[in-house]
mmCIF file of C-alpha atoms in Angstrom:
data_model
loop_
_atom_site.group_PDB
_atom_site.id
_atom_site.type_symbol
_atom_site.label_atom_id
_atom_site.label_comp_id
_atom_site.label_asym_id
_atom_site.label_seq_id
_atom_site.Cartn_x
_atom_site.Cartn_y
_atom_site.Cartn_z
ATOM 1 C CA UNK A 153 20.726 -14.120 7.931
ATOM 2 C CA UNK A 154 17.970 -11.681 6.543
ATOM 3 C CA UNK A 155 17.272 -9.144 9.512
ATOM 4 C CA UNK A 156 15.262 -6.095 9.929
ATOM 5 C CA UNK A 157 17.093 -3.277 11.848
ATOM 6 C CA UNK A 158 16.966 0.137 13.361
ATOM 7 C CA UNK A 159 19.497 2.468 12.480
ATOM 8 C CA UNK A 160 18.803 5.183 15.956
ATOM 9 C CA UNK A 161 17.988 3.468 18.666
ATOM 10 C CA UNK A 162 16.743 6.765 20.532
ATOM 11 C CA UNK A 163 15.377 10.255 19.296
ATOM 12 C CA UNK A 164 14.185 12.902 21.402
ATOM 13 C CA UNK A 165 12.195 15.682 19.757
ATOM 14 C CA UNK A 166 10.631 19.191 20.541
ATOM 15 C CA UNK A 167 6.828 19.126 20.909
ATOM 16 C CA UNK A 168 5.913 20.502 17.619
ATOM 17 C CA UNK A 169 8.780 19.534 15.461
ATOM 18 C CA UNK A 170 8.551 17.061 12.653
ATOM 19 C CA UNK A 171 9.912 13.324 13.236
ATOM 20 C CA UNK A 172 12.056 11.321 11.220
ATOM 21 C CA UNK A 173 12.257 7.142 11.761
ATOM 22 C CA UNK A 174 14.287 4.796 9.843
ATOM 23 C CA UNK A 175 14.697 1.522 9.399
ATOM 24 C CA UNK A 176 16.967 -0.764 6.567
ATOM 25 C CA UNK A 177 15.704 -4.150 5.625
ATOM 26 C CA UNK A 178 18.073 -6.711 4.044
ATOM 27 C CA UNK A 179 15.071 -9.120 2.955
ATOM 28 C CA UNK A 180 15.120 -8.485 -0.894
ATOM 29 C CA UNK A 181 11.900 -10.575 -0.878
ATOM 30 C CA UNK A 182 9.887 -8.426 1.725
ATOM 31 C CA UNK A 183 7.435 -6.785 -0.153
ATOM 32 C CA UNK A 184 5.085 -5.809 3.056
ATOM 33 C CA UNK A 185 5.766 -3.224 5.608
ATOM 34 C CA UNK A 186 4.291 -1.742 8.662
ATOM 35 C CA UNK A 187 5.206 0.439 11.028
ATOM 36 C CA UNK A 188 3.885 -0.055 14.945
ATOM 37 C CA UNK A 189 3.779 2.052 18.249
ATOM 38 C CA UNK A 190 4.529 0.530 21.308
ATOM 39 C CA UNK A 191 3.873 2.628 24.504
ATOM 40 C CA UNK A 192 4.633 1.365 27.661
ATOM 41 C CA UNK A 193 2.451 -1.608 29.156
ATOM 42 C CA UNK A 194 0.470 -2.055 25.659
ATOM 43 C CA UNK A 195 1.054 -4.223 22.950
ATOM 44 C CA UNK A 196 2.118 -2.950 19.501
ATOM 45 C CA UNK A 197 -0.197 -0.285 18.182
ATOM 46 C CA UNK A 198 -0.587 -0.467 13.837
ATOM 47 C CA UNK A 199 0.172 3.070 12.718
ATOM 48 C CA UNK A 200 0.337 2.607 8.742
ATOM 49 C CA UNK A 201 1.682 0.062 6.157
ATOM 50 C CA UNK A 202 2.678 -0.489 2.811
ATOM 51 C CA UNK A 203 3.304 -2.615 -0.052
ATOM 52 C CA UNK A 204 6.419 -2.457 -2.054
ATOM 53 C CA UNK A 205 4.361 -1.291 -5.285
ATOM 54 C CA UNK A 206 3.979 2.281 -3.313
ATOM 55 C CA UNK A 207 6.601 4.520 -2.494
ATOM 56 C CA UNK A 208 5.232 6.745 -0.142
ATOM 57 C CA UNK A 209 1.453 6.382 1.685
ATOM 58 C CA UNK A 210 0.385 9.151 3.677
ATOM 59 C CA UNK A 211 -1.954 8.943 6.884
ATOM 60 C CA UNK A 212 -3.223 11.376 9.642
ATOM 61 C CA UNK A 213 0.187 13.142 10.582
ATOM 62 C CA UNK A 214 2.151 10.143 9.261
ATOM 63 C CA UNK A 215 3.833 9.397 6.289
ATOM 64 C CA UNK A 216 5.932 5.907 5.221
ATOM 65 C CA UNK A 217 8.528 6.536 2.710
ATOM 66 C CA UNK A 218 9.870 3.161 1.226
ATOM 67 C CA UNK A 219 13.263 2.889 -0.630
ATOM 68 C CA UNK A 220 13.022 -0.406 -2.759
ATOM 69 C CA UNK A 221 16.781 0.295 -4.213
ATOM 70 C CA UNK A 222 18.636 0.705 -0.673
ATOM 71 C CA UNK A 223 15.984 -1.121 1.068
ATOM 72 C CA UNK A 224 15.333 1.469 3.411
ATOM 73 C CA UNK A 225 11.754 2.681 5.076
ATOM 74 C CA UNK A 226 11.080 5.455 6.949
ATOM 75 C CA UNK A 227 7.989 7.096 9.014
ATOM 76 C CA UNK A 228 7.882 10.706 9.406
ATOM 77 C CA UNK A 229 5.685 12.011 12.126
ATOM 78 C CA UNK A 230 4.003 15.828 11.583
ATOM 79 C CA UNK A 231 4.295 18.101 14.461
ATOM 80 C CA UNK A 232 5.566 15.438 17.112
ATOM 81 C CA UNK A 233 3.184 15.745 20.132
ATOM 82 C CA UNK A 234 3.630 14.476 23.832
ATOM 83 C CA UNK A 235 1.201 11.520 23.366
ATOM 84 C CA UNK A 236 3.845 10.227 20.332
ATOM 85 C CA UNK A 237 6.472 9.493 22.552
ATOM 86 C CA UNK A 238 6.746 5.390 22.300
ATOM 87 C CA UNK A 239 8.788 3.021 20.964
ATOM 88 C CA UNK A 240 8.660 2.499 17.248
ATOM 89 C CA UNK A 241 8.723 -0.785 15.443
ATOM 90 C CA UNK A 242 8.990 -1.478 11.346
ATOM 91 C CA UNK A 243 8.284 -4.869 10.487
ATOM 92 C CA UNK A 244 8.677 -6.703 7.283
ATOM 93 C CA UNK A 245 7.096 -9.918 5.590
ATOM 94 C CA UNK A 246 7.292 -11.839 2.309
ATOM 95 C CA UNK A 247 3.676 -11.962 0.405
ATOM 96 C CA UNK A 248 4.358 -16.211 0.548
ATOM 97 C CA UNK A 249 4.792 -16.148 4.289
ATOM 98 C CA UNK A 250 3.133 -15.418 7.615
ATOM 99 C CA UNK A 251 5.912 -14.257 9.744
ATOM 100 C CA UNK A 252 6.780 -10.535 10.475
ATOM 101 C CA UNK A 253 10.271 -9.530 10.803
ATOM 102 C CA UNK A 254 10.206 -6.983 13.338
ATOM 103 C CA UNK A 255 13.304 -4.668 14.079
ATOM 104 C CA UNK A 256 14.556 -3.990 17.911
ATOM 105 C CA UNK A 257 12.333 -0.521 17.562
ATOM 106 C CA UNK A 258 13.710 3.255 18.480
ATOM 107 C CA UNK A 259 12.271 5.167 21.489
ATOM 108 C CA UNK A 260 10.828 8.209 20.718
ATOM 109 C CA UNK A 261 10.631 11.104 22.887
ATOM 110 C CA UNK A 262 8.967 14.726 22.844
ATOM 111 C CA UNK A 263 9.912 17.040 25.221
ATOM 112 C CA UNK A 264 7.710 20.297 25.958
ATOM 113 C CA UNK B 885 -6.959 -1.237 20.409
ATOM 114 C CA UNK B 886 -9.318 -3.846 22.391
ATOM 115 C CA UNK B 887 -10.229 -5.746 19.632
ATOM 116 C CA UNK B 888 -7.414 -8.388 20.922
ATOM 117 C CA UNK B 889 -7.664 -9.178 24.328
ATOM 118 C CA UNK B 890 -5.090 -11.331 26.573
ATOM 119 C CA UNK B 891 -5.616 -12.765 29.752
ATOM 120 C CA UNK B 892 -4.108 -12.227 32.148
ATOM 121 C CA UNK B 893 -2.392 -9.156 32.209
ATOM 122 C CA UNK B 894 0.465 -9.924 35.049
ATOM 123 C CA UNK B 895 1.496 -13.693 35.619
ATOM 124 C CA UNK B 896 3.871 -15.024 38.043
ATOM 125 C CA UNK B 897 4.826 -18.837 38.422
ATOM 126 C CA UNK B 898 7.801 -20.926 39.824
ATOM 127 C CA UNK B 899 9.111 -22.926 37.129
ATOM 128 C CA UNK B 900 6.885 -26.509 38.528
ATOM 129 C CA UNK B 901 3.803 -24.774 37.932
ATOM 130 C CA UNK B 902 1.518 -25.221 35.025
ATOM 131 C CA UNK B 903 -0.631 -22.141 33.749
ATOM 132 C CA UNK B 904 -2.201 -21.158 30.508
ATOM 133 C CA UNK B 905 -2.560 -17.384 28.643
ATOM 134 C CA UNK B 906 -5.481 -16.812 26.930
ATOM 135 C CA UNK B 907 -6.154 -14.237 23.826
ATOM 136 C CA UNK B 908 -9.863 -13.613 22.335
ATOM 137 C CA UNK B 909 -9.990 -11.702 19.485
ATOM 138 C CA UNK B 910 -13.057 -9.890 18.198
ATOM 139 C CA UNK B 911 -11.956 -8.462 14.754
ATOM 140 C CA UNK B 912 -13.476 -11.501 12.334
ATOM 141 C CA UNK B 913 -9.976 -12.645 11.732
ATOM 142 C CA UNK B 914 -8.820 -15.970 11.073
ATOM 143 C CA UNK B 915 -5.310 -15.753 11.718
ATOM 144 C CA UNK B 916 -3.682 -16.293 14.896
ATOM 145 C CA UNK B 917 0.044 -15.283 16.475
ATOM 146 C CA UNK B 918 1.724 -16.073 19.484
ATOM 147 C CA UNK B 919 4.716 -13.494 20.263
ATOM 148 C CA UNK B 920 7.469 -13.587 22.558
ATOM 149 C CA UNK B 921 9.343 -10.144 23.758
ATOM 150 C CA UNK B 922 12.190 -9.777 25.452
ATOM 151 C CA UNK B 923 14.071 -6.446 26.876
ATOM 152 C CA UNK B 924 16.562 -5.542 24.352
ATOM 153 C CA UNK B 925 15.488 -7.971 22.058
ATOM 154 C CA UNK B 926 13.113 -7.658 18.445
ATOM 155 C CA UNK B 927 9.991 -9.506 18.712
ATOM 156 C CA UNK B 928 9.742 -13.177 18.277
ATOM 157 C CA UNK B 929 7.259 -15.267 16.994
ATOM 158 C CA UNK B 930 6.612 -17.821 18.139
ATOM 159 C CA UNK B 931 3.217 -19.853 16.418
ATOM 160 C CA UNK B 932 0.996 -19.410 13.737
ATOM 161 C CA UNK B 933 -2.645 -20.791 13.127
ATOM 162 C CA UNK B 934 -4.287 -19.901 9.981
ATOM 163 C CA UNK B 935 -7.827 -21.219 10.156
ATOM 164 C CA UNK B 936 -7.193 -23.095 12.974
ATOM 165 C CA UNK B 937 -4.707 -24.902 11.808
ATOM 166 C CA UNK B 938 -0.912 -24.548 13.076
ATOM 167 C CA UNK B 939 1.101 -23.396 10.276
ATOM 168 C CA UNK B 940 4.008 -22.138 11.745
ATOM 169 C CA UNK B 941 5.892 -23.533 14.939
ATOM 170 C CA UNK B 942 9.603 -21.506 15.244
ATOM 171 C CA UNK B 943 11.945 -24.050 17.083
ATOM 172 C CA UNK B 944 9.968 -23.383 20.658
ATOM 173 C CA UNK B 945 10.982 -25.570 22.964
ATOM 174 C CA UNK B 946 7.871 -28.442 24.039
ATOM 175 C CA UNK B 947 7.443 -26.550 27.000
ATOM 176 C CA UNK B 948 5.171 -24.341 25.449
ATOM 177 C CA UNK B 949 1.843 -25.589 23.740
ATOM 178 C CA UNK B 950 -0.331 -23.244 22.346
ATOM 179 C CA UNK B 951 -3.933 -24.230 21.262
ATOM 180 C CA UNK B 952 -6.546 -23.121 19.277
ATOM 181 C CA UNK B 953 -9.911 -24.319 19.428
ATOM 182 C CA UNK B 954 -11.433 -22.179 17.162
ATOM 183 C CA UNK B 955 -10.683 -18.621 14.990
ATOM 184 C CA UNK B 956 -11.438 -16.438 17.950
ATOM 185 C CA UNK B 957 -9.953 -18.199 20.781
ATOM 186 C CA UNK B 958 -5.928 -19.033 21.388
ATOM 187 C CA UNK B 959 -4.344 -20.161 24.203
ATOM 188 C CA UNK B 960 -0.104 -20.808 25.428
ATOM 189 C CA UNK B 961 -0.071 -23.617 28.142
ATOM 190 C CA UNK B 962 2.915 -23.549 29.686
ATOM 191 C CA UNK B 963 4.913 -26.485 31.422
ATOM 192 C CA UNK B 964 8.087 -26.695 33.577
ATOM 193 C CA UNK B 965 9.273 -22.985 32.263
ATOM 194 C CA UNK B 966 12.806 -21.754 33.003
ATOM 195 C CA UNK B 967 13.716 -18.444 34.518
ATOM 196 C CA UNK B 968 14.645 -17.231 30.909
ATOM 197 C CA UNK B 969 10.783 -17.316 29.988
ATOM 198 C CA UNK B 970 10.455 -14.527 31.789
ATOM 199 C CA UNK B 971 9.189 -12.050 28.724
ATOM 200 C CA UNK B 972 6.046 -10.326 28.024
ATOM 201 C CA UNK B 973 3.805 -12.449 25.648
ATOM 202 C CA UNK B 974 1.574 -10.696 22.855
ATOM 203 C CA UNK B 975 -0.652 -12.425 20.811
ATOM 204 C CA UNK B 976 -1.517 -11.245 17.917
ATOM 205 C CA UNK B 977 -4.254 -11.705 14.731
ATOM 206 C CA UNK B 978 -4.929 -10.978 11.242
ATOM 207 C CA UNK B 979 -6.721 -12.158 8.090
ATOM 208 C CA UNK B 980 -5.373 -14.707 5.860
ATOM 209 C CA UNK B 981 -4.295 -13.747 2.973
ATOM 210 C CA UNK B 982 -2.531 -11.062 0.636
ATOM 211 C CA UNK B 983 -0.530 -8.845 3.101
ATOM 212 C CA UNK B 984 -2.969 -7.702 5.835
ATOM 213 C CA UNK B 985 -1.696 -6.059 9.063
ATOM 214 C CA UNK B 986 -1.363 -8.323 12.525
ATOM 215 C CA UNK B 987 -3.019 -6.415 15.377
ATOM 216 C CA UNK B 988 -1.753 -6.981 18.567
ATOM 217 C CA UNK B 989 -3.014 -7.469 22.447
ATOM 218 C CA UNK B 990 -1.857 -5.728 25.027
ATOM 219 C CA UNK B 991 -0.236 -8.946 26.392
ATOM 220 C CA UNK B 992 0.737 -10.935 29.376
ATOM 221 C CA UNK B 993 3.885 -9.972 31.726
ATOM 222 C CA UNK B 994 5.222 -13.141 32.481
ATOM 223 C CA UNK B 995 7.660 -13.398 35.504
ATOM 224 C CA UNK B 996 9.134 -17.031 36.491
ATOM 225 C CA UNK B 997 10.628 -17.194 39.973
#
């Protein structure tokens, strides 16, 4: 079936250095996608989406890159501070539907 | 993020008991989601109401009936559960229509003993 994945399940970063999470899609139909924080004992946190017209959308420190040809999405994180560590989730959806297609989400981690 | 808020936080039940988890949200939305999350595991979802109405129901087994009396209110009951329920619930809303983000509660730690 169509499935939303992961490709590091873990990354552990220096306080200050730049952060790099990626996730591959298979849905060919997705043409939503959004990109959540999960820290422990909270629910998923919206950080930034887009829509498969963009290729790149830029917020406060993050950025989301999408690849319509490989399918691939990725959220880069600007000088990676303690409160960023979490786990990270990209989700997907088809305009026609209501369901988001979450991936199984990569810890991040900044050490001092 | 309080604008979704699930209660209760913590919930433990032996698998007779009958309890319900309730989520208010306070963002204007019309779009309601029930979530399940397991360790190890990508989000499910579970149930969808869009304007009250239930518009999505993903093969959940009867023993857990969600209800939604109106666009702000949404409630799981739950029935006879099995120690496998054991998950953290998140509920979740949005608006209807064109692709609009689903902000989430903090949800409800669900144990069954």
């Amino acid at each position: 079936g169509e499935s939303v994945g992961l490709h590091l399940p873990t990354l552990s970063v220096q306080e200050g250095d730049n952060s790099i999470i990626n996730c591959a899609y298979s849905n060919s139909a997705s043409d939503y996608f959004i990109w959540y924080k999960q820290e422990s004992g909270k629910g998923p946190q919206f950080i930034i989406d887009i829509r498969s017209n963009m290729d790149k959308r830029q917020g406060q420190r993050v950025t989301v890159l999408l690849n319509k040809t490989v399918k691939h999405l990725s959220l880069q994180i600007a000088a990676t501070q303690p409160g960023d560590s979490a786990v990270y989730f990209c989700a997907e959806k088809e305009n026609s539907g209501y369901a988001l297609n979450f991936g199984k989400g990569t810890s991040l981690l900044v050490t001092p | 993020e309080t604008g979704v808020t699930q209660t209760p936080r913590h919930l433990v039940m032996g698998m007779t008991n009958k309890k319900s988890l309730k989520c208010e949200q306070h963002l204007g939305h019309n779009a309601m989601y029930w979530y399940k999350q397991s360790a190890k595991k990508p989000l499910e979802l579970m149930f969808v109401y869009s304007l009250e109405e239930r518009v999505e129901n993903n093969s959940v087994p009867s023993r857990f009936s969600p209800e939604c009396p109106n666009s702000s209110h949404l409630f799981l009951h739950l029935h006879t559960l099995q120690p496998e329920d054991s998950a953290l619930y998140l509920c979740a809303s949005s608006q209807v229509g064109g692709n609009q983000p689903q902000h989430f509660g903090d949800g409800t730690r669900l144990s069954i003993l």
